[in-house]
Amino acid sequence: MNDSLQKELTSRKSGICLYGFAPPKQATPSDELEAIVAQQLVRLGALPVDGLIVYDIQDETDRVSTPRPFPFLPTLNPEIYAHEHLGPLAVPKIVYRCVNRDTPDGFVRWLENVNRAAAPRIAVLVGAPSNRSHFGLPLTDAYALARQYAPNLLLGGIAIAERHARRLDEHERILAKTEQGCRFFVTQAVYDVTSTKSLLSDYAIAIHDKGGVPLPLILTFSPCGSLKTLSFMKWLGVAFPRWLENELRFATDPLAKSLELCEHIFAEVWDYARDKGIPLGVNVESVSIRKVEIEASVELLQLLRGRIERSER
Amino acid sequence: MNDSLQKELTSRKSGICLYGFAPPKQATPSDELEAIVAQQLVRLGALPVDGLIVYDIQDETDRVSTPRPFPFLPTLNPEIYAHEHLGPLAVPKIVYRCVNRDTPDGFVRWLENVNRAAAPRIAVLVGAPSNRSHFGLPLTDAYALARQYAPNLLLGGIAIAERHARRLDEHERILAKTEQGCRFFVTQAVYDVTSTKSLLSDYAIAIHDKGGVPLPLILTFSPCGSLKTLSFMKWLGVAFPRWLENELRFATDPLAKSLELCEHIFAEVWDYARDKGIPLGVNVESVSIRKVEIEASVELLQLLRGRIERSER
């Protein structure tokens, strides 16, 4: 794995393009897994990206009271999937790790292993999905252990604009996570331009007040091609303004409409972030496993990458 | 008074431009009042508008618990101010009337008087400022009396996008008020593009479902040139997205920034409404009595009128 993405992130480069996905299910039979890996090596290797994000999927059912629209099925360990199965891919990888499933000992073993890797690694540590789930390793402890046992590991954090809309303190969480070692941040899928701009605005003001430099904020975009995908994203905590949800619900082609809306949202936030001096990047994903939605996510990646290239020319 | 505005409203014309203001304070000495009237005849007569809105200012202190940033001072009767003091102005007028200060008898006398006017009149009936103020004439009774005693009176209603953001039912209120005789709607100052688009979206869907035609929606725009004006507008119930409030708070020239933001918001909502087939109009006002903010409101009116003309060319 080359260290180009590390350099781009730590030099706070604007316009970083990533593609995010979850590893295959744990229950995948080994011959099937082999076929999936072979296919992904080709498909992901062809993507015009600066890096891949491999998610660590949690069963978040204690976060919300409504039933999960899709059943939760445990996936393969993202670290192993990224660096072993997809090891032949030269493209840099960012691995998510949900630390609320870790014990301190287990987490330290993981850190020591990561720190010994031939090329420096990049990880995003994820805390408990809700305040109600107080088990496992607290995020703050995980950051402290990471600084101690894996100084070579480049750390990123999660930033959630929807949380900012409710509590107006997400920029403070970003600053606190920066103190704890994070060097970039990734959002969840952006469909609400207002809360995203509000988070950028408060972050820019805070950085201006305390001195220092704004870190790269990677905005996640995710196509939404069906009412089922829409309800799943809402379940995951993604906010949809009423009018935008109506547009998707009543579109003859919701998938195409969602791409159009995502591109429009990106353009507005991109201009705003540029005005505020915040380096923005994108991470495109598909929360659905339907072929058309996965293909649309690649199309969206190309659309957004094209916009970035045109604006930087 | 000519009936051009009646015709524009009832033919559901897009792009109607209005200018809104409150009558002078009741306590104004008569010689001062004469000077104000003389000045307003010139100033308002020169405005490039299709009509004027004369507000009926209420003491809304039971609507919110925080103190009113500016003291409430009763103003002259808007009906008398519009049609007697400003009688020499040929430009059509829309008069607001807060019916919660009316008894049925008093309101009927007003209606009979209005109905006898030489030229047909236009009025917007305003209900109680909060659910807590249950005195005076209910709005539904007022509409019924208006249909009975003043069939010549063209009625408009209030539409509040901020209410839609909270309860998602403002389009139903618009439909109910339409049933009760309203032929156009006026919003409060628009600074939140999302709730405004959401209201338009739900209104368009409801009209599509039930059949019928969308009525003109007049969006109010109001410059905001100081933190005091900002806090007053917030007190009045106008929603400011966090990022936009930051822009105003930290602008070197908040008044110029507010005009830029208003124009941007208008352009976005105008395109959206056009796409949905909803006839949109604008009403520009200044909630502040500072000279610079009043002058800015006239500049804003010209900016928005210019945009409308360019888009209709």
PDB file of C-alpha atoms in Angstrom, chain A residues 118-281:
ATOM      1  CA  ALA A 118       4.931  -2.411   6.441  1.00  0.00           C
ATOM      2  CA  ALA A 119       3.096   0.733   5.254  1.00  0.00           C
ATOM      3  CA  PRO A 120       1.497   3.214   7.663  1.00  0.00           C
ATOM      4  CA  ARG A 121      -2.201   2.530   8.165  1.00  0.00           C
ATOM      5  CA  ILE A 122      -5.274   4.757   8.343  1.00  0.00           C
ATOM      6  CA  ALA A 123      -8.230   4.035  10.615  1.00  0.00           C
ATOM      7  CA  VAL A 124     -11.447   5.681  11.712  1.00  0.00           C
ATOM      8  CA  LEU A 125     -12.474   4.712  15.226  1.00  0.00           C
ATOM      9  CA  VAL A 126     -16.209   4.552  15.787  1.00  0.00           C
ATOM     10  CA  GLY A 127     -17.809   4.821  19.225  1.00  0.00           C
ATOM     11  CA  ALA A 128     -21.024   3.340  20.545  1.00  0.00           C
ATOM     12  CA  PRO A 129     -23.952   3.958  18.194  1.00  0.00           C
ATOM     13  CA  SER A 130     -26.030   5.484  20.990  1.00  0.00           C
ATOM     14  CA  ASN A 131     -25.659   6.825  24.493  1.00  0.00           C
ATOM     15  CA  ARG A 132     -27.702   3.853  25.622  1.00  0.00           C
ATOM     16  CA  SER A 133     -25.021   1.342  24.640  1.00  0.00           C
ATOM     17  CA  HIS A 134     -22.436   1.764  27.399  1.00  0.00           C
ATOM     18  CA  PHE A 135     -20.399  -1.333  26.875  1.00  0.00           C
ATOM     19  CA  GLY A 136     -17.008  -1.890  25.293  1.00  0.00           C
ATOM     20  CA  LEU A 137     -14.195   0.603  25.035  1.00  0.00           C
ATOM     21  CA  PRO A 138     -15.062   4.309  25.309  1.00  0.00           C
ATOM     22  CA  LEU A 139     -13.853   6.291  22.295  1.00  0.00           C
ATOM     23  CA  THR A 140     -11.673   8.566  24.449  1.00  0.00           C
ATOM     24  CA  ASP A 141      -9.828   5.549  25.909  1.00  0.00           C
ATOM     25  CA  ALA A 142      -9.399   4.131  22.405  1.00  0.00           C
ATOM     26  CA  TYR A 143      -7.802   7.370  21.169  1.00  0.00           C
ATOM     27  CA  ALA A 144      -5.417   7.389  24.162  1.00  0.00           C
ATOM     28  CA  LEU A 145      -4.400   3.772  23.522  1.00  0.00           C
ATOM     29  CA  ALA A 146      -3.929   4.510  19.813  1.00  0.00           C
ATOM     30  CA  ARG A 147      -1.542   7.385  20.598  1.00  0.00           C
ATOM     31  CA  GLN A 148       0.396   5.118  22.944  1.00  0.00           C
ATOM     32  CA  TYR A 149       0.525   1.855  20.976  1.00  0.00           C
ATOM     33  CA  ALA A 150       0.223   2.899  17.342  1.00  0.00           C
ATOM     34  CA  PRO A 151       1.880   6.288  16.799  1.00  0.00           C
ATOM     35  CA  ASN A 152       2.203   5.448  13.098  1.00  0.00           C
ATOM     36  CA  LEU A 153      -1.544   4.991  12.686  1.00  0.00           C
ATOM     37  CA  LEU A 154      -3.257   7.948  11.010  1.00  0.00           C
ATOM     38  CA  LEU A 155      -6.566   8.503  12.792  1.00  0.00           C
ATOM     39  CA  GLY A 156      -9.818   9.885  11.464  1.00  0.00           C
ATOM     40  CA  GLY A 157     -13.104  10.558  13.225  1.00  0.00           C
ATOM     41  CA  ILE A 158     -16.810  10.603  12.476  1.00  0.00           C
ATOM     42  CA  ALA A 159     -18.629  13.959  12.165  1.00  0.00           C
ATOM     43  CA  ILE A 160     -22.410  14.034  12.086  1.00  0.00           C
ATOM     44  CA  ALA A 161     -24.139  17.165  10.815  1.00  0.00           C
ATOM     45  CA  GLU A 162     -27.547  15.879  11.943  1.00  0.00           C
ATOM     46  CA  ARG A 163     -26.240  15.914  15.514  1.00  0.00           C
ATOM     47  CA  HIS A 164     -25.167  19.522  14.945  1.00  0.00           C
ATOM     48  CA  ALA A 165     -28.680  20.450  13.848  1.00  0.00           C
ATOM     49  CA  ARG A 166     -30.009  19.188  17.177  1.00  0.00           C
ATOM     50  CA  ARG A 167     -27.296  20.257  19.602  1.00  0.00           C
ATOM     51  CA  LEU A 168     -25.059  22.774  17.787  1.00  0.00           C
ATOM     52  CA  ASP A 169     -21.954  21.195  19.305  1.00  0.00           C
ATOM     53  CA  GLU A 170     -20.592  18.878  16.610  1.00  0.00           C
ATOM     54  CA  HIS A 171     -17.802  21.342  15.798  1.00  0.00           C
ATOM     55  CA  GLU A 172     -16.709  21.047  19.446  1.00  0.00           C
ATOM     56  CA  ARG A 173     -16.628  17.257  19.097  1.00  0.00           C
ATOM     57  CA  ILE A 174     -14.452  17.702  16.016  1.00  0.00           C
ATOM     58  CA  LEU A 175     -12.086  19.939  17.980  1.00  0.00           C
ATOM     59  CA  ALA A 176     -12.013  17.491  20.915  1.00  0.00           C
ATOM     60  CA  LYS A 177     -11.303  14.569  18.568  1.00  0.00           C
ATOM     61  CA  THR A 178      -8.567  16.648  16.933  1.00  0.00           C
ATOM     62  CA  GLU A 179      -6.965  17.103  20.370  1.00  0.00           C
ATOM     63  CA  GLN A 180      -7.148  13.334  20.738  1.00  0.00           C
ATOM     64  CA  GLY A 181      -5.279  12.710  17.514  1.00  0.00           C
ATOM     65  CA  CYS A 182      -7.777  12.720  14.638  1.00  0.00           C
ATOM     66  CA  ARG A 183      -6.440  14.250  11.431  1.00  0.00           C
ATOM     67  CA  PHE A 184      -9.540  14.071   9.230  1.00  0.00           C
ATOM     68  CA  PHE A 185     -13.270  13.519   9.558  1.00  0.00           C
ATOM     69  CA  VAL A 186     -15.885  11.574   7.627  1.00  0.00           C
ATOM     70  CA  THR A 187     -19.616  12.386   7.698  1.00  0.00           C
ATOM     71  CA  GLN A 188     -22.558  10.100   7.128  1.00  0.00           C
ATOM     72  CA  ALA A 189     -24.568  10.468   3.895  1.00  0.00           C
ATOM     73  CA  VAL A 190     -25.338  14.140   3.249  1.00  0.00           C
ATOM     74  CA  TYR A 191     -28.849  14.980   2.094  1.00  0.00           C
ATOM     75  CA  ASP A 192     -29.379  17.988   4.350  1.00  0.00           C
ATOM     76  CA  VAL A 193     -27.389  20.895   2.997  1.00  0.00           C
ATOM     77  CA  THR A 194     -28.418  23.227   5.842  1.00  0.00           C
ATOM     78  CA  SER A 195     -27.074  21.223   8.784  1.00  0.00           C
ATOM     79  CA  THR A 196     -23.900  20.487   6.815  1.00  0.00           C
ATOM     80  CA  LYS A 197     -23.298  24.174   6.065  1.00  0.00           C
ATOM     81  CA  SER A 198     -24.095  25.025   9.692  1.00  0.00           C
ATOM     82  CA  LEU A 199     -21.485  22.542  10.914  1.00  0.00           C
ATOM     83  CA  LEU A 200     -18.889  23.961   8.492  1.00  0.00           C
ATOM     84  CA  SER A 201     -19.777  27.487   9.579  1.00  0.00           C
ATOM     85  CA  ASP A 202     -19.403  26.811  13.305  1.00  0.00           C
ATOM     86  CA  TYR A 203     -16.214  24.814  12.681  1.00  0.00           C
ATOM     87  CA  ALA A 204     -14.691  27.661  10.649  1.00  0.00           C
ATOM     88  CA  ILE A 205     -15.577  30.201  13.346  1.00  0.00           C
ATOM     89  CA  ALA A 206     -14.137  27.996  16.105  1.00  0.00           C
ATOM     90  CA  ILE A 207     -10.894  27.459  14.163  1.00  0.00           C
ATOM     91  CA  HIS A 208     -10.661  31.193  13.556  1.00  0.00           C
ATOM     92  CA  ASP A 209     -11.198  31.936  17.262  1.00  0.00           C
ATOM     93  CA  LYS A 210      -8.703  29.432  18.660  1.00  0.00           C
ATOM     94  CA  GLY A 211      -6.149  29.629  15.866  1.00  0.00           C
ATOM     95  CA  GLY A 212      -5.066  26.521  14.011  1.00  0.00           C
ATOM     96  CA  VAL A 213      -6.058  25.034  10.704  1.00  0.00           C
ATOM     97  CA  PRO A 214      -9.235  23.280   9.580  1.00  0.00           C
ATOM     98  CA  LEU A 215      -8.794  19.561   8.910  1.00  0.00           C
ATOM     99  CA  PRO A 216     -10.190  17.746   5.865  1.00  0.00           C
ATOM    100  CA  LEU A 217     -13.867  16.920   6.121  1.00  0.00           C
ATOM    101  CA  ILE A 218     -14.885  14.019   3.897  1.00  0.00           C
ATOM    102  CA  LEU A 219     -18.579  14.258   2.980  1.00  0.00           C
ATOM    103  CA  THR A 220     -20.272  10.948   2.289  1.00  0.00           C
ATOM    104  CA  PHE A 221     -22.748  10.725  -0.604  1.00  0.00           C
ATOM    105  CA  SER A 222     -25.001   7.779  -1.171  1.00  0.00           C
ATOM    106  CA  PRO A 223     -27.529   7.226  -3.978  1.00  0.00           C
ATOM    107  CA  CYS A 224     -31.104   6.535  -2.938  1.00  0.00           C
ATOM    108  CA  GLY A 225     -32.952   4.551  -5.563  1.00  0.00           C
ATOM    109  CA  SER A 226     -35.983   3.192  -3.723  1.00  0.00           C
ATOM    110  CA  LEU A 227     -38.326   3.834  -0.822  1.00  0.00           C
ATOM    111  CA  LYS A 228     -36.678   0.925   0.992  1.00  0.00           C
ATOM    112  CA  THR A 229     -33.237   2.528   0.669  1.00  0.00           C
ATOM    113  CA  LEU A 230     -34.758   5.830   1.775  1.00  0.00           C
ATOM    114  CA  SER A 231     -36.269   4.259   4.884  1.00  0.00           C
ATOM    115  CA  PHE A 232     -32.978   2.471   5.627  1.00  0.00           C
ATOM    116  CA  MET A 233     -30.983   5.684   5.368  1.00  0.00           C
ATOM    117  CA  LYS A 234     -33.488   7.447   7.616  1.00  0.00           C
ATOM    118  CA  TRP A 235     -33.159   4.564  10.048  1.00  0.00           C
ATOM    119  CA  LEU A 236     -29.379   5.034   9.945  1.00  0.00           C
ATOM    120  CA  GLY A 237     -29.917   8.633  11.033  1.00  0.00           C
ATOM    121  CA  VAL A 238     -29.583  10.464   7.714  1.00  0.00           C
ATOM    122  CA  ALA A 239     -31.818  13.566   7.634  1.00  0.00           C
ATOM    123  CA  PHE A 240     -33.859  14.297   4.512  1.00  0.00           C
ATOM    124  CA  PRO A 241     -35.504  17.723   4.226  1.00  0.00           C
ATOM    125  CA  ARG A 242     -39.217  17.221   3.595  1.00  0.00           C
ATOM    126  CA  TRP A 243     -39.165  18.682   0.056  1.00  0.00           C
ATOM    127  CA  LEU A 244     -36.207  16.496  -0.917  1.00  0.00           C
ATOM    128  CA  GLU A 245     -37.882  13.378   0.444  1.00  0.00           C
ATOM    129  CA  ASN A 246     -40.974  14.311  -1.601  1.00  0.00           C
ATOM    130  CA  GLU A 247     -38.786  14.671  -4.707  1.00  0.00           C
ATOM    131  CA  LEU A 248     -37.433  11.150  -4.195  1.00  0.00           C
ATOM    132  CA  ARG A 249     -40.824   9.650  -3.344  1.00  0.00           C
ATOM    133  CA  PHE A 250     -42.577  11.076  -6.387  1.00  0.00           C
ATOM    134  CA  ALA A 251     -39.756  10.848  -8.924  1.00  0.00           C
ATOM    135  CA  THR A 252     -40.343   8.600 -11.908  1.00  0.00           C
ATOM    136  CA  ASP A 253     -36.664   7.671 -11.582  1.00  0.00           C
ATOM    137  CA  PRO A 254     -35.706   8.165  -7.917  1.00  0.00           C
ATOM    138  CA  LEU A 255     -32.164   6.895  -8.485  1.00  0.00           C
ATOM    139  CA  ALA A 256     -31.421   9.471 -11.189  1.00  0.00           C
ATOM    140  CA  LYS A 257     -33.139  12.137  -9.070  1.00  0.00           C
ATOM    141  CA  SER A 258     -30.987  11.234  -6.046  1.00  0.00           C
ATOM    142  CA  LEU A 259     -27.810  11.590  -8.127  1.00  0.00           C
ATOM    143  CA  GLU A 260     -28.979  14.990  -9.361  1.00  0.00           C
ATOM    144  CA  LEU A 261     -29.765  16.083  -5.794  1.00  0.00           C
ATOM    145  CA  CYS A 262     -26.448  14.765  -4.420  1.00  0.00           C
ATOM    146  CA  GLU A 263     -24.506  16.609  -7.105  1.00  0.00           C
ATOM    147  CA  HIS A 264     -26.418  19.809  -6.372  1.00  0.00           C
ATOM    148  CA  ILE A 265     -25.844  19.470  -2.616  1.00  0.00           C
ATOM    149  CA  PHE A 266     -22.160  18.769  -3.145  1.00  0.00           C
ATOM    150  CA  ALA A 267     -21.750  21.824  -5.367  1.00  0.00           C
ATOM    151  CA  GLU A 268     -23.394  24.094  -2.791  1.00  0.00           C
ATOM    152  CA  VAL A 269     -21.366  22.748   0.144  1.00  0.00           C
ATOM    153  CA  TRP A 270     -18.152  22.712  -1.906  1.00  0.00           C
ATOM    154  CA  ASP A 271     -18.477  26.415  -2.710  1.00  0.00           C
ATOM    155  CA  TYR A 272     -19.344  27.210   0.886  1.00  0.00           C
ATOM    156  CA  ALA A 273     -16.397  25.213   2.304  1.00  0.00           C
ATOM    157  CA  ARG A 274     -14.017  26.810  -0.155  1.00  0.00           C
ATOM    158  CA  ASP A 275     -15.233  30.228   0.973  1.00  0.00           C
ATOM    159  CA  LYS A 276     -14.533  29.208   4.588  1.00  0.00           C
ATOM    160  CA  GLY A 277     -11.144  27.670   3.799  1.00  0.00           C
ATOM    161  CA  ILE A 278     -12.153  24.169   4.893  1.00  0.00           C
ATOM    162  CA  PRO A 279     -10.650  21.348   2.779  1.00  0.00           C
ATOM    163  CA  LEU A 280     -13.519  19.143   1.631  1.00  0.00           C
ATOM    164  CA  GLY A 281     -13.407  15.633   0.213  1.00  0.00           C
TER     165      GLY A 281
END
